[in-house]
Amino acid sequence: MALLYQNSPLKWLNRYKTGLKGFRRYSKRRSVILGIESSCDDTGCGIIDTEGNILGESLHSQLLVHLNNGGIIPPVAGVLHRKNIEQVVESALKSANLSMKDIDAVAATVKPGLPMSLEVGTMFGKLLCRKHQKPFIPIHHMEAHALTARLQNPSLEFPFLVLLISGGHCLLAVAHSVDKFALLGESIDDAPGEAFDKMARRMKLRNLPEYYELSGGQAIELAASKADDPLQFPFTPPLLQYKDCKFSFAGAKNVCKYYIEKEELSKGVAPDEVIPDVANLSAAFLLVVTKHLCQRLQRAMEYVARKSLIPIERQTLVVSGGVACNNFIAQGLEIVCNEYNYKLVRPPAKLCTDNGIMVAWNAVERWKANIGVYKDFEGIEVEKISPLGASLIEDVSRENISCKWVKLAKLLDKDNQKGISQNQ
């Protein structure tokens, strides 16, 4: 496979315009799927068999590059994907002690995401399929996040409620099957991870050595853990007047900016310094984000019960995406789950963030169900925006559900600030 990826993508894309002679038919034997993830700023490859065994994986993170740039620059992300994708795939195959002849199908994330990033993984995946005569499985990024929990929780049955929170997405949905989802709510502006990144930059947390190599969410969570008064800076949870499951983080960001500017002015903070009470402000911002997520989740649970969308005996919430790694948020979600008799399932941190394993696993589920496995894949294109399933957002609003909010006071109890273990 060496030297397949040189110069521009179009050159290596056109080098192997071959058919799919010898296309393998499905069989009951164990099959092996290779998955490629490149929707944003991480280049990942995972290899899984149809029994759920992780055979190999590799990941190249662009985190430090984009931290130094003050945010993700799509052309830069695309260049770094092109530079690293061949090595990442080769590394995954090497870690699995496999070659492409051992692979039964290749999957790649095709939507939603940054087009310049998606193109790299999709085109390279198609290239492998042409060269080695394999079928191609296009993957929806959010479906992959939603179903990752089933990899390590084989007993997790459909339907279940899923909350996906990351740097690019925030949504609530009911997963009915491998390819059928009902969308209950999504963000009308920023995603929570994006809000954390922007506020961490505005707080200048990276100017402190201990936060230098952390993402915005990680930095705010760490700073918040040092707070002595999380209520010093009051916030009101967003969208309280709207009886739906939509999310919004723009207002909380504006309030946070106001506090930063006020503190900088009143305390005479130098341009390269952080405000003295940055820990308290981080805690307050993290708390309002958590409350907002929990309140929308609570209404979703009420709606699901009213519509009988999930059997009472199988009530499960899956939370995934990069922001799901935040233990404070997970603890708040667990409080709501306990109140509503839901089981909270959270994949391990490395499977919550973008990775090739989740793509390969989603492809395994599709392979076994014989859904979305393509012999002729030339017409499959990447999509920047792609909804998750059929929308029930307006129906949620029409139900006009009022909630008596679950109390989250114990989140502020110091004895309770030890995080929660990963739910397996």
Coordinates of C-alpha atoms in Angstrom, one line a residue:
M1 CA 0.0 0.0 0.0
A2 CA 3.0 2.3 0.2
L3 CA 3.2 5.3 -2.0
L4 CA -0.5 5.1 -2.9
Y5 CA -1.1 8.5 -1.4
Q6 CA 1.2 11.0 -3.1
N7 CA 0.6 14.5 -4.5
S8 CA -3.0 15.6 -4.9
P9 CA -6.0 13.3 -4.0
L10 CA -7.2 13.3 -7.6
K11 CA -4.0 11.7 -8.8
W12 CA -4.2 8.7 -6.6
L13 CA -8.0 8.6 -6.9
N14 CA -7.6 8.2 -10.7
R15 CA -4.8 5.6 -10.6
Y16 CA -7.1 2.7 -9.7
K17 CA -10.2 3.1 -11.8
T18 CA -10.8 -0.7 -11.6
G19 CA -14.0 -2.6 -11.1
L20 CA -14.9 -4.8 -8.2
K21 CA -14.3 -8.2 -9.8
G22 CA -14.3 -10.9 -7.3
F23 CA -16.6 -9.1 -4.9
R24 CA -17.0 -11.2 -1.8
R25 CA -20.5 -12.5 -1.0
Y26 CA -21.7 -12.3 2.6
S27 CA -21.2 -15.5 4.6
K28 CA -21.7 -16.7 8.1
R29 CA -18.0 -16.9 8.8
R30 CA -16.3 -14.2 10.8
S31 CA -15.8 -11.1 8.7
V32 CA -13.3 -8.2 9.3
I33 CA -14.1 -4.6 8.6
L34 CA -11.7 -1.6 8.4
G35 CA -13.1 1.8 9.3
I36 CA -11.7 5.3 8.5
E37 CA -12.6 8.5 10.4
S38 CA -11.6 11.9 9.1
S39 CA -14.7 14.1 9.7
C40 CA -12.9 16.8 11.6
D41 CA -9.4 17.0 13.0
D42 CA -8.6 13.4 14.0
T43 CA -7.4 10.8 11.4
G44 CA -8.4 7.4 12.7
C45 CA -8.5 3.8 11.6
G46 CA -10.0 0.9 13.4
I47 CA -10.3 -2.8 12.5
I48 CA -13.1 -5.0 14.0
D49 CA -14.4 -8.4 13.3
T50 CA -18.1 -9.3 13.3
E51 CA -17.8 -10.9 16.7
G52 CA -17.0 -7.5 18.2
N53 CA -13.2 -8.0 18.6
I54 CA -11.1 -4.9 18.2
L55 CA -8.2 -6.2 16.1
G56 CA -6.3 -3.1 15.4
E57 CA -6.5 0.7 15.7
S58 CA -4.5 3.9 15.0
L59 CA -5.1 7.6 15.6
H60 CA -3.4 10.8 14.6
S61 CA -4.6 13.8 16.6
Q62 CA -4.2 17.4 15.3
L63 CA -5.1 18.9 18.7
L64 CA -1.9 20.8 19.4
V65 CA -1.8 22.2 15.8
H66 CA -5.3 23.6 16.1
L67 CA -4.8 24.8 19.7
N68 CA -1.8 26.9 18.4
N69 CA -3.9 28.2 15.6
G70 CA -6.7 29.3 17.9
G71 CA -9.2 26.9 16.4
I72 CA -9.7 24.4 13.6
I73 CA -8.8 25.8 10.1
P74 CA -10.5 23.4 7.6
P75 CA -7.8 23.7 4.9
V76 CA -5.1 22.9 7.5
A77 CA -7.1 20.0 8.8
G78 CA -7.4 18.7 5.2
V79 CA -3.7 18.9 4.5
L80 CA -2.9 17.1 7.8
H81 CA -5.4 14.3 7.0
R82 CA -3.8 13.8 3.5
K83 CA -0.3 13.8 5.1
N84 CA -1.2 11.1 7.7
I85 CA -4.0 8.9 6.4
E86 CA -1.9 6.3 4.7
Q87 CA 0.4 5.9 7.7
V88 CA -2.6 5.7 10.0
V89 CA -4.2 2.9 8.0
E90 CA -0.9 1.0 7.6
S91 CA -0.4 1.3 11.4
A92 CA -3.8 -0.1 12.1
L93 CA -3.2 -3.1 9.8
K94 CA 0.2 -3.7 11.4
S95 CA -1.3 -3.6 14.9
A96 CA -3.9 -6.2 13.8
N97 CA -1.2 -8.3 12.1
L98 CA -3.4 -8.2 8.9
S99 CA -3.1 -7.1 5.3
M100 CA -5.8 -5.8 3.0
K101 CA -6.4 -9.3 1.7
D102 CA -7.8 -10.2 5.2
I103 CA -10.3 -7.3 5.1
D104 CA -13.8 -8.0 3.9
A105 CA -15.0 -4.4 3.6
V106 CA -13.9 -0.8 4.0
A107 CA -15.9 1.9 5.7
A108 CA -15.4 5.6 5.9
T109 CA -17.3 8.5 7.5
V110 CA -19.0 10.4 4.6
K111 CA -21.2 12.8 6.6
P112 CA -21.6 15.2 8.4
G113 CA -18.4 17.1 8.9
L114 CA -15.8 19.3 7.3
P115 CA -15.9 18.6 3.6
M116 CA -12.1 19.0 3.1
S117 CA -11.6 16.4 5.9
L118 CA -14.4 14.0 4.9
E119 CA -13.1 14.0 1.3
V120 CA -9.7 12.6 2.4
G121 CA -11.1 9.6 4.3
T122 CA -13.8 8.9 1.8
M123 CA -11.5 9.0 -1.2
F124 CA -8.8 6.9 0.4
G125 CA -11.4 4.4 1.5
K126 CA -12.8 4.1 -2.0
L127 CA -9.2 3.8 -3.3
L128 CA -8.6 0.8 -1.1
C129 CA -11.9 -0.8 -2.2
R130 CA -10.9 -0.4 -5.9
K131 CA -7.4 -1.6 -5.5
H132 CA -8.3 -4.6 -3.4
Q133 CA -11.8 -5.3 -4.7
K134 CA -13.7 -4.7 -1.5
P135 CA -17.2 -3.4 -0.9
F136 CA -17.6 0.1 0.6
I137 CA -19.7 1.1 3.6
P138 CA -20.5 4.8 4.0
I139 CA -20.9 5.9 7.6
H140 CA -22.9 8.7 9.2
H141 CA -20.7 10.2 11.9
M142 CA -23.4 10.7 14.5
E143 CA -24.8 7.2 14.0
A144 CA -21.4 5.8 14.7
H145 CA -21.2 7.7 17.9
A146 CA -24.6 6.6 18.9
L147 CA -24.0 2.9 18.3
T148 CA -20.5 2.7 19.8
A149 CA -21.9 1.8 23.2
R150 CA -23.2 -1.5 21.7
L151 CA -19.7 -2.6 21.0
Q152 CA -18.9 -3.1 24.7
N153 CA -22.5 -3.6 25.8
P154 CA -23.8 -6.4 23.6
S155 CA -27.0 -6.6 25.8
L156 CA -27.9 -3.0 24.9
E157 CA -31.0 -3.4 22.8
F158 CA -33.0 -1.1 20.6
P159 CA -34.7 1.3 21.2
F160 CA -32.7 3.5 23.5
L161 CA -32.3 7.3 24.1
V162 CA -29.0 8.8 23.0
L163 CA -27.4 12.2 23.8
L164 CA -24.5 13.1 21.5
I165 CA -22.4 16.0 22.8
S166 CA -19.2 17.1 21.1
G167 CA -17.3 20.0 19.5
G168 CA -19.6 20.0 16.5
H169 CA -22.9 18.5 17.6
C170 CA -25.4 18.5 20.4
L171 CA -28.5 16.4 19.9
L172 CA -31.0 14.1 21.5
A173 CA -32.5 11.1 19.6
V174 CA -34.1 7.7 20.0
A175 CA -32.2 5.0 18.3
H176 CA -34.7 2.5 16.9
S177 CA -32.3 0.3 14.9
V178 CA -29.0 0.4 13.1
D179 CA -30.2 2.9 10.5
K180 CA -33.4 4.4 12.0
F181 CA -33.3 7.3 14.5
A182 CA -35.9 9.8 15.7
L183 CA -34.4 13.3 16.4
L184 CA -35.9 15.0 19.5
G185 CA -33.7 18.0 19.7
E186 CA -30.5 19.7 18.5
S187 CA -28.5 22.8 19.0
I188 CA -29.8 26.0 17.3
D189 CA -26.3 27.6 17.5
D190 CA -23.1 26.3 19.0
A191 CA -22.3 22.8 20.2
P192 CA -21.1 22.5 23.8
G193 CA -17.5 21.5 22.9
E194 CA -17.3 24.6 20.7
A195 CA -18.5 26.7 23.5
F196 CA -15.9 25.3 25.9
D197 CA -13.2 25.8 23.4
K198 CA -14.1 29.5 22.8
M199 CA -14.5 30.3 26.5
A200 CA -11.3 28.6 27.4
R201 CA -9.5 30.7 24.8
R202 CA -11.2 33.9 26.1
M203 CA -10.2 33.0 29.6
K204 CA -6.6 32.5 28.3
L205 CA -6.3 29.3 30.2
R206 CA -3.5 28.1 27.8
N207 CA -1.3 30.8 29.3
L208 CA -1.1 28.6 32.4
P209 CA 1.3 25.7 31.9
E210 CA -1.0 23.0 33.3
Y211 CA -3.6 23.8 30.6
Y212 CA -1.3 24.3 27.7
E213 CA -1.9 20.9 26.0
L214 CA -5.6 20.5 27.0
S215 CA -8.7 21.0 24.8
G216 CA -11.0 23.7 25.9
G217 CA -13.4 21.3 27.6
Q218 CA -10.6 19.6 29.5
A219 CA -9.2 22.9 30.6
I220 CA -12.5 24.2 31.9
E221 CA -13.2 21.0 33.7
L222 CA -9.8 21.0 35.4
A223 CA -10.1 24.7 36.3
A224 CA -13.6 24.1 37.7
S225 CA -12.4 21.4 39.9
K226 CA -10.3 24.0 41.8
A227 CA -13.2 26.4 42.4
D228 CA -14.1 27.4 46.0
D229 CA -17.3 29.3 45.0
P230 CA -19.0 28.0 41.8
L231 CA -22.0 30.3 42.5
Q232 CA -19.9 33.5 42.5
F233 CA -20.9 34.1 38.8
P234 CA -24.6 33.6 38.4
F235 CA -26.0 32.1 35.1
T236 CA -29.5 31.3 34.0
P237 CA -30.0 28.1 32.0
P238 CA -30.9 28.9 28.4
L239 CA -34.3 28.5 26.7
L240 CA -36.3 28.0 29.9
Q241 CA -39.3 29.6 28.2
Y242 CA -39.3 27.1 25.4
K243 CA -40.9 23.7 26.0
D244 CA -38.9 21.7 23.6
C245 CA -35.6 19.8 23.5
K246 CA -33.6 22.3 21.5
F247 CA -30.2 23.4 22.8
S248 CA -28.5 26.8 22.8
F249 CA -25.1 27.8 24.2
A250 CA -24.6 31.3 22.6
G251 CA -26.4 33.1 25.5
A252 CA -24.3 31.4 28.2
K253 CA -21.1 32.3 26.2
N254 CA -22.1 36.0 26.0
V255 CA -22.7 36.1 29.8
C256 CA -19.3 34.4 30.4
K257 CA -17.6 37.0 28.1
Y258 CA -19.3 39.8 30.1
Y259 CA -17.9 38.4 33.4
I260 CA -14.4 38.1 31.9
E261 CA -14.4 41.6 30.6
K262 CA -15.8 43.0 33.8
E263 CA -13.2 41.1 35.9
E264 CA -10.3 42.2 33.6
L265 CA -11.4 45.8 33.9
S266 CA -12.1 45.9 37.6
K267 CA -9.0 43.9 38.6
G268 CA -6.6 45.5 36.1
V269 CA -5.7 42.2 34.5
A270 CA -2.8 42.4 31.9
P271 CA -3.5 41.2 28.4
D272 CA -1.6 37.9 28.9
E273 CA -2.9 37.2 32.3
V274 CA -6.0 35.3 33.5
I275 CA -8.6 36.7 35.8
P276 CA -8.0 35.9 39.5
D277 CA -11.3 34.0 39.9
V278 CA -11.0 32.0 36.7
A279 CA -11.6 28.7 38.6
N280 CA -15.0 30.0 39.9
L281 CA -16.0 31.3 36.5
S282 CA -15.1 28.0 34.9
A283 CA -17.2 26.1 37.4
A284 CA -20.1 28.4 36.9
F285 CA -19.9 28.0 33.1
L286 CA -19.6 24.2 33.4
L287 CA -22.6 24.2 35.8
V288 CA -24.9 26.1 33.5
V289 CA -24.0 23.9 30.5
T290 CA -24.7 20.8 32.6
K291 CA -28.0 22.2 33.8
H292 CA -29.1 23.0 30.3
L293 CA -28.2 19.5 29.1
C294 CA -30.0 17.9 32.0
Q295 CA -33.1 19.9 31.6
R296 CA -33.5 19.1 27.9
L297 CA -32.7 15.5 28.7
Q298 CA -35.4 15.5 31.3
R299 CA -38.1 16.8 28.9
A300 CA -36.9 14.2 26.3
M301 CA -37.5 11.4 28.9
E302 CA -41.0 12.8 29.6
Y303 CA -41.8 12.9 25.9
V304 CA -40.5 9.3 25.4
A305 CA -42.7 8.1 28.2
R306 CA -45.7 10.0 26.9
K307 CA -45.3 8.5 23.4
S308 CA -44.2 5.0 24.7
L309 CA -41.1 5.1 22.5
I310 CA -39.0 3.0 24.8
P311 CA -40.2 0.0 26.9
I312 CA -40.0 0.9 30.6
E313 CA -38.0 -2.2 31.4
R314 CA -35.3 -1.2 28.8
Q315 CA -34.9 2.5 29.6
T316 CA -31.3 3.4 28.7
L317 CA -29.5 6.6 28.0
V318 CA -26.4 6.4 25.9
V319 CA -24.2 9.5 26.1
S320 CA -21.3 9.8 23.7
G321 CA -19.2 12.4 21.8
G322 CA -16.1 14.2 23.0
V323 CA -17.9 16.2 25.7
A324 CA -19.2 12.9 27.2
C325 CA -15.7 12.5 28.6
N326 CA -16.5 15.3 31.0
N327 CA -17.2 13.6 34.4
F328 CA -19.0 16.6 35.9
I329 CA -21.5 16.6 33.0
A330 CA -21.8 12.8 33.2
Q331 CA -22.5 13.0 36.9
G332 CA -25.4 15.5 36.3
L333 CA -26.8 13.2 33.6
E334 CA -26.6 10.3 36.0
I335 CA -28.7 12.2 38.6
V336 CA -31.5 12.7 36.0
C337 CA -31.2 9.1 34.9
N338 CA -31.6 7.8 38.5
E339 CA -34.7 10.0 38.9
Y340 CA -36.3 8.6 35.8
N341 CA -35.1 5.0 36.2
Y342 CA -32.8 5.1 33.2
K343 CA -29.5 3.2 33.0
L344 CA -26.7 5.5 31.9
V345 CA -24.2 4.0 29.4
R346 CA -21.1 5.9 28.5
P347 CA -18.4 4.4 26.3
P348 CA -14.7 4.6 27.5
A349 CA -13.2 8.0 26.8
K350 CA -11.2 7.0 23.8
L351 CA -14.4 5.7 22.1
C352 CA -16.3 8.9 23.0
T353 CA -14.0 11.1 21.0
D354 CA -13.6 10.7 17.2
N355 CA -11.9 7.4 16.3
G356 CA -11.8 4.7 13.6
I357 CA -13.1 2.0 15.9
M358 CA -16.6 3.6 16.0
V359 CA -16.7 3.8 12.2
A360 CA -15.6 0.1 11.9
W361 CA -18.2 -1.0 14.5
N362 CA -21.0 0.9 12.8
A363 CA -20.0 -0.8 9.6
V364 CA -20.0 -4.2 11.3
E365 CA -23.6 -3.5 12.5
R366 CA -24.5 -2.6 8.9
W367 CA -22.6 -5.6 7.4
K368 CA -24.5 -8.0 9.7
A369 CA -27.8 -6.4 8.9
N370 CA -26.9 -6.2 5.2
I371 CA -27.7 -2.5 5.2
G372 CA -25.8 0.1 3.3
V373 CA -23.0 -2.2 1.9
Y374 CA -22.1 -1.0 -1.6
K375 CA -20.5 -2.8 -4.5
D376 CA -21.1 0.3 -6.7
F377 CA -20.0 3.3 -4.6
E378 CA -19.0 5.9 -7.3
G379 CA -22.1 8.0 -6.6
I380 CA -21.6 8.3 -2.9
E381 CA -20.5 11.8 -2.0
V382 CA -19.5 13.5 1.3
E383 CA -22.1 15.8 3.0
K384 CA -21.2 18.7 5.2
I385 CA -24.7 18.6 6.9
S386 CA -26.8 15.6 7.4
P387 CA -29.7 15.2 9.9
L388 CA -29.8 12.2 12.2
G389 CA -33.0 10.4 11.3
A390 CA -36.5 11.6 11.1
S391 CA -37.3 14.8 13.1
L392 CA -39.8 14.8 15.9
I393 CA -38.6 18.2 17.1
E394 CA -41.8 20.1 16.3
D395 CA -43.9 17.3 17.8
V396 CA -42.0 17.6 21.1
S397 CA -42.8 21.3 21.1
R398 CA -46.5 20.6 20.4
E399 CA -46.7 18.4 23.4
N400 CA -46.0 21.5 25.6
I401 CA -44.3 19.4 28.4
S402 CA -43.7 21.2 31.6
C403 CA -41.1 19.7 34.0
K404 CA -40.3 20.0 37.7
W405 CA -36.6 20.1 37.3
V406 CA -34.5 17.5 39.0
K407 CA -32.3 19.0 41.7
L408 CA -28.6 19.0 40.8
A409 CA -27.5 20.6 44.1
K410 CA -25.3 17.6 45.1
L411 CA -23.1 18.4 42.1
L412 CA -21.7 21.2 44.2
D413 CA -21.0 19.0 47.1
K414 CA -17.2 18.7 47.5
D415 CA -17.6 15.1 48.7
N416 CA -19.3 14.4 45.4
Q417 CA -16.6 15.9 43.2
K418 CA -14.7 12.7 42.5
G419 CA -16.2 12.0 39.1
I420 CA -18.0 8.9 38.2
S421 CA -16.6 5.7 36.8
Q422 CA -17.1 4.8 33.1
N423 CA -20.3 2.9 32.6
Q424 CA -19.5 -0.3 30.8

